[in-house]
CSV table of C-alpha atoms and ligand atoms in Angstrom, one decimal:
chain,number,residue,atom,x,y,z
K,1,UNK,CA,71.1,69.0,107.9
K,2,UNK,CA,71.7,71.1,105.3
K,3,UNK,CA,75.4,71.9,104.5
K,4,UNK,CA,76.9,75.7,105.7
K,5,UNK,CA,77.1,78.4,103.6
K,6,UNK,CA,80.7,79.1,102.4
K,7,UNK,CA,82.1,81.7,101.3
K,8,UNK,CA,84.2,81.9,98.2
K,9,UNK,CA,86.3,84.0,99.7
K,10,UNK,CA,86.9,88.4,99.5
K,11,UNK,CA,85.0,90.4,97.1
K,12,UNK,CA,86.6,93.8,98.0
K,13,UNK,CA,87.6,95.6,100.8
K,14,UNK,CA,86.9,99.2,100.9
K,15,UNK,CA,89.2,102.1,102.1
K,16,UNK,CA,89.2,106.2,103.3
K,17,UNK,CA,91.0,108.0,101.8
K,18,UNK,CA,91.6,111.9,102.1
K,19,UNK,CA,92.6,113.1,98.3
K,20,UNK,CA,91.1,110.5,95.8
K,21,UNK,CA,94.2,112.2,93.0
K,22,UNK,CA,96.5,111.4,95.5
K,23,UNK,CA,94.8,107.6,96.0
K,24,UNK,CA,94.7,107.1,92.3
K,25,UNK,CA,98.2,108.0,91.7
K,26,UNK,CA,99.4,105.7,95.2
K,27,UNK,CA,97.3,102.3,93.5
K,28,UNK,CA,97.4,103.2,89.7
K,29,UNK,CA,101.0,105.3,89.1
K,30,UNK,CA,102.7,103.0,91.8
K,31,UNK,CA,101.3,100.0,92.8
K,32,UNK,CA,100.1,99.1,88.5
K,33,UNK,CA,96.8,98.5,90.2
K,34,UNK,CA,93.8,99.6,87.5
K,35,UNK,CA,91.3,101.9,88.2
K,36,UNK,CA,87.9,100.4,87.0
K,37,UNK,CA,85.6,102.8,88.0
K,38,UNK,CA,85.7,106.2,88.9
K,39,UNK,CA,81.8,106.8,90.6
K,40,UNK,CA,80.5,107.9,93.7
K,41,UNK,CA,79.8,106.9,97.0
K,42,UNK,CA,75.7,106.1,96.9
K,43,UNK,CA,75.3,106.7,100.6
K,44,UNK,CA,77.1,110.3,100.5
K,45,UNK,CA,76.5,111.4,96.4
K,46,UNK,CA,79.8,114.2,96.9
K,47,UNK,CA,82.3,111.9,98.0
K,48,UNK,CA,84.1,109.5,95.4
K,49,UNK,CA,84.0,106.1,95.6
K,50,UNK,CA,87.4,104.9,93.1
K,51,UNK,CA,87.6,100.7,92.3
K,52,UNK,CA,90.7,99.5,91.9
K,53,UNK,CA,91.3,96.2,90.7
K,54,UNK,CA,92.6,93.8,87.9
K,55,UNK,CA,91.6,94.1,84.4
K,56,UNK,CA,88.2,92.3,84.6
K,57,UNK,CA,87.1,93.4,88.1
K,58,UNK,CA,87.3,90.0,89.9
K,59,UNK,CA,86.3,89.7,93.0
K,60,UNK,CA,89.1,89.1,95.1
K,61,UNK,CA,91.2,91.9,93.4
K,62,UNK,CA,89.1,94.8,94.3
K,63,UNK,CA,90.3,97.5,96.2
K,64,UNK,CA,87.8,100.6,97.3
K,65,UNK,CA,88.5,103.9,98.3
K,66,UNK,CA,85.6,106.6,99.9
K,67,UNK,CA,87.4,110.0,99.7
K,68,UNK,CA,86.4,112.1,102.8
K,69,UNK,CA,89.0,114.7,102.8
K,70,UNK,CA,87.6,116.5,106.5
K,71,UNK,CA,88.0,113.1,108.3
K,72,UNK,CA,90.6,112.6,110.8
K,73,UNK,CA,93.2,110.2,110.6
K,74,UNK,CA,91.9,106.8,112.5
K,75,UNK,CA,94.2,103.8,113.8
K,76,UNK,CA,94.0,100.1,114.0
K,77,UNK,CA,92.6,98.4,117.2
K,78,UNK,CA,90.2,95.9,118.0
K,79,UNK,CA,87.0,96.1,115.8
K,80,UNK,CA,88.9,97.4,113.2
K,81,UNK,CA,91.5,96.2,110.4
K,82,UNK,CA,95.0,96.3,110.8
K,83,UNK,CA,96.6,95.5,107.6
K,84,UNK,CA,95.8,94.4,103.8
K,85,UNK,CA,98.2,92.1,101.8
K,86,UNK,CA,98.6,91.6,98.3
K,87,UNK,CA,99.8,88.5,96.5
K,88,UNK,CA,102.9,88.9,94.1
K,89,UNK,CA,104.3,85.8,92.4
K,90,UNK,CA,107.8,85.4,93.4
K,91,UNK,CA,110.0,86.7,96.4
K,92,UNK,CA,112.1,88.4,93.3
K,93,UNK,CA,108.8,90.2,92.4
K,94,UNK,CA,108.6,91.3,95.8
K,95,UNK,CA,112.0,92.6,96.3
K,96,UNK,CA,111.0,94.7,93.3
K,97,UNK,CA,108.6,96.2,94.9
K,98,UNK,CA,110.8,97.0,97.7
K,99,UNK,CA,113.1,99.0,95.2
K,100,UNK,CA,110.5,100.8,93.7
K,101,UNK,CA,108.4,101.9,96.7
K,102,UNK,CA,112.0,102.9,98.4
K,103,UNK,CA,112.7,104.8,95.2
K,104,UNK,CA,109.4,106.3,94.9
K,105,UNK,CA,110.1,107.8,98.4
K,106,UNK,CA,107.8,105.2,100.5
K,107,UNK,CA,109.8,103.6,103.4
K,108,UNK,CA,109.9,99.7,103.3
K,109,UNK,CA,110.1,97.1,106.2
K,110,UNK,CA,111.0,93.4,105.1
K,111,UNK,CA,111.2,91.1,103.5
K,112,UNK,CA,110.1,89.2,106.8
K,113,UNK,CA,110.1,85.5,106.5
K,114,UNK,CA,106.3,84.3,107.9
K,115,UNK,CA,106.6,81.1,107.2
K,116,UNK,CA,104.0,80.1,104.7
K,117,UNK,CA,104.6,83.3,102.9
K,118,UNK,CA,107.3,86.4,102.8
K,119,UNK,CA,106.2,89.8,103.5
K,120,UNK,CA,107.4,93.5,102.8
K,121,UNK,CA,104.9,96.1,104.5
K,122,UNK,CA,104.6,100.0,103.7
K,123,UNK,CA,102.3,102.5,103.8
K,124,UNK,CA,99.4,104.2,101.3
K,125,UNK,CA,99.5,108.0,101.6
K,126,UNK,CA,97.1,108.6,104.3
K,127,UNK,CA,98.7,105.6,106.6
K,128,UNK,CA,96.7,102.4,105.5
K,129,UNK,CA,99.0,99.4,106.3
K,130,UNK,CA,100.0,97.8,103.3
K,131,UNK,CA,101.7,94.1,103.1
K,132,UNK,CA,103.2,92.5,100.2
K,133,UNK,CA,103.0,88.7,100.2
K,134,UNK,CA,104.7,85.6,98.5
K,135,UNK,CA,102.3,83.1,97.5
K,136,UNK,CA,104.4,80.5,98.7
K,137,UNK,CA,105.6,78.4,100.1
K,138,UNK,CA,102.1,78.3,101.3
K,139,UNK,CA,100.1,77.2,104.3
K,140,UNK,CA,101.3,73.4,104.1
K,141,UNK,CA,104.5,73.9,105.1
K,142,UNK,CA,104.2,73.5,108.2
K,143,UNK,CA,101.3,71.0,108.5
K,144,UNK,CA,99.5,69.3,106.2
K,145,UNK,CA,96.9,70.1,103.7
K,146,UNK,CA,94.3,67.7,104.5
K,147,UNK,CA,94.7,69.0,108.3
K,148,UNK,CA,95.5,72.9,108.7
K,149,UNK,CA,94.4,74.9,111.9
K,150,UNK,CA,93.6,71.4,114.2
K,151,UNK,CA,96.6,72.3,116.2
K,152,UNK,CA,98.6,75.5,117.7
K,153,UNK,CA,101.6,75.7,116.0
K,154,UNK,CA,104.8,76.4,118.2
K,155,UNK,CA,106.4,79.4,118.4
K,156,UNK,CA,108.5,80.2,115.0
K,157,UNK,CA,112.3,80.3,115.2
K,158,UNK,CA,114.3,82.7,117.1
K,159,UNK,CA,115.6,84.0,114.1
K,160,UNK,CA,112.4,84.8,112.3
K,161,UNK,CA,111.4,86.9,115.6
K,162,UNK,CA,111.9,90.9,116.3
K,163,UNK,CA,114.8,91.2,118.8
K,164,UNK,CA,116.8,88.3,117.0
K,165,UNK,CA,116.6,88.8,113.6
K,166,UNK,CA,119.0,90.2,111.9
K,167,UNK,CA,117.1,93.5,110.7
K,168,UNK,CA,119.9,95.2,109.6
K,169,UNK,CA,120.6,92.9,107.3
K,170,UNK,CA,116.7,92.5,105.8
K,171,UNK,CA,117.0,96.0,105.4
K,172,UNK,CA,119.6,96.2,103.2
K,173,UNK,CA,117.9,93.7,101.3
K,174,UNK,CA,116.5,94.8,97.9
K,175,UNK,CA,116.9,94.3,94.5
K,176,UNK,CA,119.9,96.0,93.2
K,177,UNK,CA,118.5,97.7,90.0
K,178,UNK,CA,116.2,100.9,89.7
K,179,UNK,CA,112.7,99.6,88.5
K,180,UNK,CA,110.6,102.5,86.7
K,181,UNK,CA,108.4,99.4,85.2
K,182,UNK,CA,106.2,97.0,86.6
K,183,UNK,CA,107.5,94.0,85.6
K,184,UNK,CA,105.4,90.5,84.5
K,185,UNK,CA,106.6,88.9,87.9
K,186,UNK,CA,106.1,92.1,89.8
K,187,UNK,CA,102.1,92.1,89.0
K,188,UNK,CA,99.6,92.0,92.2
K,189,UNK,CA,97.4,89.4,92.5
K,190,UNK,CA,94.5,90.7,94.4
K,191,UNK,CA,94.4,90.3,98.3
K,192,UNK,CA,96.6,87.7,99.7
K,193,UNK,CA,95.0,88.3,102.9
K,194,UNK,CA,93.1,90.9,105.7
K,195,UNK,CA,95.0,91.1,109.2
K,196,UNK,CA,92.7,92.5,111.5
K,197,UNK,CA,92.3,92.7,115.7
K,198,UNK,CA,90.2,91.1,118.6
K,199,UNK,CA,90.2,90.2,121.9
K,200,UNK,CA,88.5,87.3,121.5
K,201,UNK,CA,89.9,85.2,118.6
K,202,UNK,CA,87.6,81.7,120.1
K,203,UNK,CA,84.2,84.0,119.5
K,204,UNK,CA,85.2,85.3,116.4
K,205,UNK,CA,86.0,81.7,115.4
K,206,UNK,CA,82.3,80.7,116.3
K,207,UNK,CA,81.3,83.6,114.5
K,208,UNK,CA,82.8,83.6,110.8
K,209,UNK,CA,82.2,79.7,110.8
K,210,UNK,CA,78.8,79.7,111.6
K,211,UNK,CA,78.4,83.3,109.5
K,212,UNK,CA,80.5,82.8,106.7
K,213,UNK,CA,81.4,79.2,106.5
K,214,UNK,CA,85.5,80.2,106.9
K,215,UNK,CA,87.4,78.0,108.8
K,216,UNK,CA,90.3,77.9,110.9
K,217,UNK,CA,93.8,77.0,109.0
K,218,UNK,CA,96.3,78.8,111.5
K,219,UNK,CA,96.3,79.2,115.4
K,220,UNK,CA,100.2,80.6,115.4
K,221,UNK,CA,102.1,83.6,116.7
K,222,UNK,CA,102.6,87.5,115.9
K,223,UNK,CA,106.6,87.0,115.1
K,224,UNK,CA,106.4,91.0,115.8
K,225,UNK,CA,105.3,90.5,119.5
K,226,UNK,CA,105.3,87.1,119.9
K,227,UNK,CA,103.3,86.9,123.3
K,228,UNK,CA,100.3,88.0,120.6
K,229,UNK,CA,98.1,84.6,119.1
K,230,UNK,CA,97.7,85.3,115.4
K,231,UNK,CA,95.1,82.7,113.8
K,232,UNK,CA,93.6,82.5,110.3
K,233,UNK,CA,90.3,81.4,108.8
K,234,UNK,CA,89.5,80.9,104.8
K,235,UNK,CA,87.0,79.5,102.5
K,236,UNK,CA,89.2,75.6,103.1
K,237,UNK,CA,87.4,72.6,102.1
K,238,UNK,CA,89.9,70.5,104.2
K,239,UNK,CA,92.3,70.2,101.1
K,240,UNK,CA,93.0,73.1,99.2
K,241,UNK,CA,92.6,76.9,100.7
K,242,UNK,CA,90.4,79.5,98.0
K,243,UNK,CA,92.9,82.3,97.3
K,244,UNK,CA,91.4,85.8,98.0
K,245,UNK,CA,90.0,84.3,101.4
K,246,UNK,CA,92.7,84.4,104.4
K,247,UNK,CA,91.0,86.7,106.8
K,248,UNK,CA,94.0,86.6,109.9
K,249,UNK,CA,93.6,88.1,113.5
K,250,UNK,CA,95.9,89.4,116.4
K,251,UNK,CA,94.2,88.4,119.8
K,252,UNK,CA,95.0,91.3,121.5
K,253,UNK,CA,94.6,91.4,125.8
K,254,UNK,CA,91.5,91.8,127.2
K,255,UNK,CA,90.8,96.0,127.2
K,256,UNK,CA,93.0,96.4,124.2
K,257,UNK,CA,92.5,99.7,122.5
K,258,UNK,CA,89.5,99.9,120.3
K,259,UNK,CA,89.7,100.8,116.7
K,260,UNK,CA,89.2,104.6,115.3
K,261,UNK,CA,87.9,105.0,112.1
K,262,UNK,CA,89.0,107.5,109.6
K,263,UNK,CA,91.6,108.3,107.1
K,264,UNK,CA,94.0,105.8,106.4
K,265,UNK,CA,92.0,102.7,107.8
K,266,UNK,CA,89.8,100.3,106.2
K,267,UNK,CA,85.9,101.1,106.3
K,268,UNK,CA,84.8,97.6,105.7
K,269,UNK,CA,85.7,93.8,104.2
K,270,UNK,CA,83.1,92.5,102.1
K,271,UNK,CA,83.0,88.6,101.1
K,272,UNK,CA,81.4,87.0,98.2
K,273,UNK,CA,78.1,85.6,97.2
K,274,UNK,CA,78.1,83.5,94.1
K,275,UNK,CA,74.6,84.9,93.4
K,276,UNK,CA,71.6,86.7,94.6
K,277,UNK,CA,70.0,83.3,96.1
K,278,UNK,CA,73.3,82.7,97.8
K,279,UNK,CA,73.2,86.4,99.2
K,280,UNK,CA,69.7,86.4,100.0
K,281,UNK,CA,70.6,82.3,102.1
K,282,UNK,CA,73.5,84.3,103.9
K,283,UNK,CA,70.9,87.1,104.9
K,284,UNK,CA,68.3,84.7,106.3
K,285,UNK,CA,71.0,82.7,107.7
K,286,UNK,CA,72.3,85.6,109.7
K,287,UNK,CA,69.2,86.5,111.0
K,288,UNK,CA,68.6,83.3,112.3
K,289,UNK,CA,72.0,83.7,114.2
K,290,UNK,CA,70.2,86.8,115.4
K,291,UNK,CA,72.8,89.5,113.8
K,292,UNK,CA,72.0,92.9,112.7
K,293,UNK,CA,71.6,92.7,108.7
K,294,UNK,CA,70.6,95.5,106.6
K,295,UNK,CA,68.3,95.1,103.9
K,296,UNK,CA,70.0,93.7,100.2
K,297,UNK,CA,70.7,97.4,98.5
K,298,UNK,CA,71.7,98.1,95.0
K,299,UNK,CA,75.3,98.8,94.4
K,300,UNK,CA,74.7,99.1,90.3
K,301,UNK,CA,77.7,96.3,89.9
K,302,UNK,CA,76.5,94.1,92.9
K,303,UNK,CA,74.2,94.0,95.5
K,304,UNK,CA,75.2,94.1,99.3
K,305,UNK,CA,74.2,93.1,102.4
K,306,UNK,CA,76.2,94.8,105.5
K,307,UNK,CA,76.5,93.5,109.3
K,308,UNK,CA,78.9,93.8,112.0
K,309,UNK,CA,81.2,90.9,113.5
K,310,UNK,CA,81.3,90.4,117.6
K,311,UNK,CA,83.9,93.3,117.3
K,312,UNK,CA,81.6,95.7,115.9
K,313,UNK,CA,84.0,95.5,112.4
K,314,UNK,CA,81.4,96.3,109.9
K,315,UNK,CA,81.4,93.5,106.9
K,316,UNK,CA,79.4,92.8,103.9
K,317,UNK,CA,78.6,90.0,101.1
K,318,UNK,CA,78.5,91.3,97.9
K,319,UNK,CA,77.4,89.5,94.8
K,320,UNK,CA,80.0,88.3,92.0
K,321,UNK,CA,77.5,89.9,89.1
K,322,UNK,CA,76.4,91.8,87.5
K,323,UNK,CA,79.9,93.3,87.4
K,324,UNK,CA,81.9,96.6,86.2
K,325,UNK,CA,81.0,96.2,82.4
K,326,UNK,CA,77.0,96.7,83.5
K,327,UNK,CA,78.1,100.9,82.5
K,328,UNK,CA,80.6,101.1,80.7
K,329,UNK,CA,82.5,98.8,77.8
K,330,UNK,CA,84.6,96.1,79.6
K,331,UNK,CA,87.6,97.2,77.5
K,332,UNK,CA,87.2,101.2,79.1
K,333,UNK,CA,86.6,101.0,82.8
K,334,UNK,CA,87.5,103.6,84.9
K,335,UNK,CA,88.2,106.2,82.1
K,336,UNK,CA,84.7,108.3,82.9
K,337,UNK,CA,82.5,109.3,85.9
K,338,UNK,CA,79.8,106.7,86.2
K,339,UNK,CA,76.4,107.4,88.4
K,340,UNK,CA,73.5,105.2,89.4
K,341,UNK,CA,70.4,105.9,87.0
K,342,UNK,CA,69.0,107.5,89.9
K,343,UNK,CA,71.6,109.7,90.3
K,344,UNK,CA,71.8,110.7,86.9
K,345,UNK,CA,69.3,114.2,87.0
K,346,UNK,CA,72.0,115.3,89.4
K,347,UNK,CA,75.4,114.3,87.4
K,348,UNK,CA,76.5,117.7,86.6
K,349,UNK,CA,76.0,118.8,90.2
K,350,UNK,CA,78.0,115.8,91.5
K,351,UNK,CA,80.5,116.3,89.1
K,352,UNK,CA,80.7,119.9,90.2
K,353,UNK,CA,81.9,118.8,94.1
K,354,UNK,CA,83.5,116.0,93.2
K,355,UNK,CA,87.5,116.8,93.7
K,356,UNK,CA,89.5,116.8,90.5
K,357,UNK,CA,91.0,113.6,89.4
K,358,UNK,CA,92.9,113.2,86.9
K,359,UNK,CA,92.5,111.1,83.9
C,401,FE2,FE1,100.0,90.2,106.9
C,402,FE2,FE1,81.6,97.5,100.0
């Protein structure tokens, strides 16, 4: 038999947004998250597509926004993503995030104690959920490394839950100083990990092991409604858990209320292929599962296959390569509108729609 495919783990997850300015001052001015290219969305020429993400463009880190300014808001529900967490460092890093987003005028919730991780969450200007995580203490802390996910964990501690803990007191929590700069121990990490919604977390189980080689690593509780299952799959070789790969779910009741795309929700997840072959296995593979692929289509810095979980939440692998630099020098991403070579007759009248951005 041959082994599954695996997954490394995220390659980007891809947002809608309604004012891309707006966006790009949210992730950029206030979140220190680079912009590393400023192009357009190839399936709809006069919306912008911006890519945020760290310095080199690793998968893992990448952050995508479609502006569609006449959408309507949406809002999470089954099908559809509920929340998207970045790592910081250190739970003083993240308290400095608290003060600066509270300063900046963004309310704060947290710092919530999950556990394996601590968590502040917010909001992006058109509503997505945001969540700020601790890497650690990490996922063994509560079972061991070699053995994640083989068990349901019981219920956390009273005092971690909503009704008993002390809330007043986590929100007066925060660090005590202004903090205009983004500090060294305050710098994002890329996605910590994708909370999203189901009603049936035992099929979707089936369905990103058999799809995408992730595997189970929690079966726990929502601390925030603690009558809600919350389980978690990575890429986990049974001893050490890829970072940029926690995809999480709330198993909602049967009937639970379907997600509404739009502004302010995520448009899709996308994981990684190592390499075309490795795409091109996943696509084949999928088909044989006898799920809905679309052909492999050019992105310019990866190709991308897209398909839909049991949900109907719409996914995609993407390739690591060729990468941001394929248009640009790798030392001046973002800085300049880039379009695909077949778009480039029509640059000036793209550039014409295109809202202003800013440099
Ligand atoms: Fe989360
Ligand atoms: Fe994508």
């Amino acid at each position: 038999m041959t082994p599954p495919l695996v997954t490394p783990g995220f390659h980007h997850i891809t947002m809608v947004a309604s004012n891309a300015s707006r966006t790009l001052a949210f992730y950029r001015g206030l979140l220190g998250v680079g912009l590393v290219k400023r192009t357009v969305n190839f399936d709809d020429p006069g919306a912008w597509h911006l890519y945020f993400s760290d310095a080199t463009g690793a998968p893992g880190t990448i952050l995508t926004f479609f502006e569609w300014p006449s959408l309507a808001p949406g809002h999470p529900g089954v099908g559809g993503v509920h929340h998207l967490a970045l790592g910081v460092a250190s739970a003083e890093g993240q308290l400095k995030w608290k003060r600066r987003l509270e300063d900046a005028g963004v309310p704060v919730a947290g710092p919530y104690n999950r556990g394996w991780f601590r968590s502040i969450y917010f909001k992006d200007p058109d509503g997505q959920i945001l969540e700020i995580a601790t890497r650690g203490p990490g996922y063994d802390v509560d079972e061991p490394a070699d053995a994640l996910g083989q068990r349901e964990l019981p219920p956390p501690p009273d005092a971690e839950l909503v009704g008993d803990r002390d809330e007043q007191e986590i929100d007066q929590r925060t660090w005590p100083e202004p903090v205009p700069v983004i500090t060294g121990d305050m710098a994002l990490e890329g996605i910590h990990h994708i909370s999203a919604i189901t009603t049936d977390l035992s099929r979707l189980d089936a369905f990103y092991g058999e799809a995408l080689g992730l595997r189970l690593v929690k079966r726990s509780f929502n601390q925030d409604s603690p009558d809600i299952k919350h389980w978690f799959w990575a890429s986990y070789d049974g001893s050490r858990i890829e970072p940029h790969s926690a995809l999480t779910f709330f198993g909602w009741p049967p009937r639970g209320r379907p997600a509404r795309a739009g502004l302010g929700q995520t448009h899709h997840i996308a994981f990684r292929a190592r390499t075309s072959d490795d795409q091109l296995a996943f696509r084949d593979h999928l088909l044989g599962m006898g799920v809905a692929v679309s052909p492999v289509m050019d992105r310019s810095y990866f190709t991308s296959i897209y398909f839909r979980d049991p949900d109907g939440l719409l996914l995609e692998v993407a390739t690591d390569g060729p990468g941001f630099a394929i248009d640009e020098p790798a030392g001046a991403l973002g800085q300049a509108l880039r379009v695909p070579a077949w778009l480039e007759g029509q640059r000036d009248a793209i550039a014409a729609t295109l809202s202003p951005l800013g440099p």
